[in-house]
Amino acid sequence: MFTLRKVITYGTFDMIHQGHINILKRAKSLGDYLIVGVTSDDFDFRRGKINVQQSMMERVEGVKGTGLADQIIIEEYEGQKIDDINRLDIDTFVIGSDWKGKFDYLSDYCRVVYIERTQGISSTQIRSQHNHIRLGLVGNAKRLWKVANEAVAINGIDIVGTSGGEHDSCLGELPDYSFNELIDKSDAVFIESDVKDRYEQVNYALNNGKHVLCDLPMSIVSEKQHELLETARQNNCVLMSGIKTAYSTAYYRLLLMVKSGEIGDVVSVETTCTSLDEILKMPEYMKNNVWSSMDAWGATALMPIFQILGTNYMQRRITTKKLDDYFDIFTKIDFVYKHAVATAKVGKGVKSEGEMIISGTKGYVYVPAPWWKTAYFEIRYEDQNKNKRFFYELEGEGFRYELINFLRAINHGRTINYTEDSVINEISSVCEDVYKSKNVEEI
Ligand code: CTP
C-alpha cells in the first residue's frame, strides 16, 4: 500500500526570496507531500521578530505563489511543532542549517533534516535594503516620548525629530524643529497634537507628499475629515488613523470572532473609556493643555460600535456634561440601529469602569478594564463551561503595532484597512456635534 510521505517545514517567509524557494524545493524532494508552517504575526512578535514587513496573509500568499506547498498551516505558539507532527502524521521535519541542533528534540517524533542555507540572501538583508522611513513626531512631548521609544525597536524607521516637543528632557537628544522644517526633513509624520491644530498640520503634510499617521478626529469639522482622506488619495499618500487599539492583536481577533458569529447576532455594544485629570481643580492656564473627554476618548469608544454595527443607525442621542463651550467632562452617546443598540461613555472629569461588553443572541464578549489596551478577553455563554478566554501579547501599549502597520502601508503603497473610511468619517461627525453642542442635551 502506498503511504504518503509527509514533510513539514516552518518559517516566517517574509518577502519570499530564492533562499526560501530553494529550501522548499529540497524539502519537497524528501517526500510526497509538503506542509509549510507560516508563523502568525503575534507569534513572531512574541519571539522578538518585530521587523517583519509583510502581514501573515501576505506571507501565506507568498508561499502559495511558489506552487511548492501542498498545504499551508499557521504556527501560533511555542511547542506547536510536536503537536503538528503527531496530528498531521509527519515523516520528515526540515529546517535550514542556521537552526542546526536546535530541533534535535523532534527526532523522537519524526526524521529531522537540516538543509544547507542558501548563501548571501535573507529577509533581514532585503529589509535593510528597503528605504528607511524618516519619521517626524508632532505634538505633546509626553506622548511623543512613548512613540519615540517604540520606534527605535523597529527596523526601517528613523526618527528625525519633533515639533512641539521642545523644552522636554524626556525626549532626550531628539532635535525640535518648527512644523514646516520638520515636514521638510521627514518622509512621514506621526501627529498627536491638539484636535484644533490637526487639520492644518495633516493637510500641509499631505500636500507636501508626506505620509501621515494621526489621531482621530483629524479635524473639529467632519467635512474636513472627508476632505483629508480625499487629499491623501490624490497625493498617493498613506493617511492612517491613530487609534492604537485598532492595531492590537486581541482587539482585531475579537472583531473577527464577533463578525464570524461566535456570539450570534449582535444586539448591543457598550464601551466606556474614562480617565480622571481633576480638571475641575486645575488653574485656568493649565486647562488649555488638557484634552476633553471627546478629544481623548471619543474615537476609541466609538470605533468598535461602528466597526461592529456599521454607521447606518436610525437614532443618536448625545448627553453631555460640559465645563465650558467646548470642554466636555463626560459624554454619553446612545445609538439605535434597526436590530441593535449601542452606548459609548467617555469621561475626563468622571471615573467609571473601562470595560467593553458586546451582547449577542448566543453569548457575549467581555473585555475587562482598560479594554482599549487589553491583551485579554472572554467569550461567555449561558452554560459557563463553554466560556472561552483569549490572551494575546500587547507590546508597548500598542504603539509598536500601529507604527509597524504604518511602515507596511507606506512600503506597500496602500493602507491596510484597520479602520475603514466610513468609520473615520462617522467618528468625526459625532465629535463635531459634541464640540459644537449641536443636537446634544447638556446636563
Ligand atoms: N532559509 C534558507 N536560506 C536562506 C534564508 C532562509 O534556507 N538564505 C531557510 C531558513 O533556514 C528557514 C526557512 O528558510 O528554514 C524560513 O526562514 P525565514 O526565517 O523565514 O527566512 P530568513 O530569510 O532567514 O529570515 P530572517 O532574515 O528574518 O531571519
mmCIF file of N, CA and C in Angstrom, residues 15-25 68 118-119 121-122 126:
data_model
loop_
_atom_site.group_PDB
_atom_site.id
_atom_site.type_symbol
_atom_site.label_atom_id
_atom_site.label_comp_id
_atom_site.label_asym_id
_atom_site.label_seq_id
_atom_site.Cartn_x
_atom_site.Cartn_y
_atom_site.Cartn_z
ATOM 1 N N MET A 15 8.763 38.467 2.615
ATOM 2 C CA MET A 15 9.245 38.888 1.292
ATOM 3 C C MET A 15 9.986 37.736 0.608
ATOM 4 N N ILE A 16 9.242 36.755 0.281
ATOM 5 C CA ILE A 16 9.788 35.464 -0.176
ATOM 6 C C ILE A 16 10.950 35.636 -1.183
ATOM 7 N N HIS A 17 12.029 34.893 -0.923
ATOM 8 C CA HIS A 17 13.221 35.048 -1.758
ATOM 9 C C HIS A 17 13.766 33.680 -2.182
ATOM 10 N N GLN A 18 14.840 33.706 -2.983
ATOM 11 C CA GLN A 18 15.386 32.477 -3.548
ATOM 12 C C GLN A 18 15.785 31.467 -2.463
ATOM 13 N N GLY A 19 16.289 31.954 -1.338
ATOM 14 C CA GLY A 19 16.676 31.063 -0.239
ATOM 15 C C GLY A 19 15.474 30.232 0.225
ATOM 16 N N HIS A 20 14.315 30.898 0.323
ATOM 17 C CA HIS A 20 13.093 30.201 0.727
ATOM 18 C C HIS A 20 12.703 29.164 -0.336
ATOM 19 N N ILE A 21 12.754 29.584 -1.588
ATOM 20 C CA ILE A 21 12.339 28.685 -2.672
ATOM 21 C C ILE A 21 13.241 27.442 -2.699
ATOM 22 N N ASN A 22 14.544 27.665 -2.520
ATOM 23 C CA ASN A 22 15.475 26.519 -2.519
ATOM 24 C C ASN A 22 15.138 25.527 -1.423
ATOM 25 N N ILE A 23 14.879 26.036 -0.223
ATOM 26 C CA ILE A 23 14.625 25.096 0.881
ATOM 27 C C ILE A 23 13.281 24.392 0.687
ATOM 28 N N LEU A 24 12.301 25.098 0.147
ATOM 29 C CA LEU A 24 11.009 24.454 -0.087
ATOM 30 C C LEU A 24 11.151 23.338 -1.139
ATOM 31 N N LYS A 25 11.948 23.599 -2.176
ATOM 32 C CA LYS A 25 12.165 22.571 -3.218
ATOM 33 C C LYS A 25 12.852 21.348 -2.626
ATOM 34 N N LEU A 68 4.853 25.316 -4.393
ATOM 35 C CA LEU A 68 5.561 24.152 -3.855
ATOM 36 C C LEU A 68 4.849 23.509 -2.664
ATOM 37 N N THR A 118 20.897 28.762 1.778
ATOM 38 C CA THR A 118 21.429 29.426 0.583
ATOM 39 C C THR A 118 22.257 30.621 1.041
ATOM 40 N N GLN A 119 23.465 30.700 0.511
ATOM 41 C CA GLN A 119 24.349 31.794 0.942
ATOM 42 C C GLN A 119 23.908 33.137 0.374
ATOM 43 N N ILE A 121 21.675 35.489 1.037
ATOM 44 C CA ILE A 121 20.352 36.126 0.959
ATOM 45 C C ILE A 121 19.550 35.837 2.225
ATOM 46 N N SER A 122 18.809 36.815 2.686
ATOM 47 C CA SER A 122 17.898 36.613 3.824
ATOM 48 C C SER A 122 16.879 37.745 3.840
ATOM 49 N N ILE A 126 17.112 41.860 2.863
ATOM 50 C CA ILE A 126 16.192 42.574 1.957
ATOM 51 C C ILE A 126 15.544 43.740 2.695
#
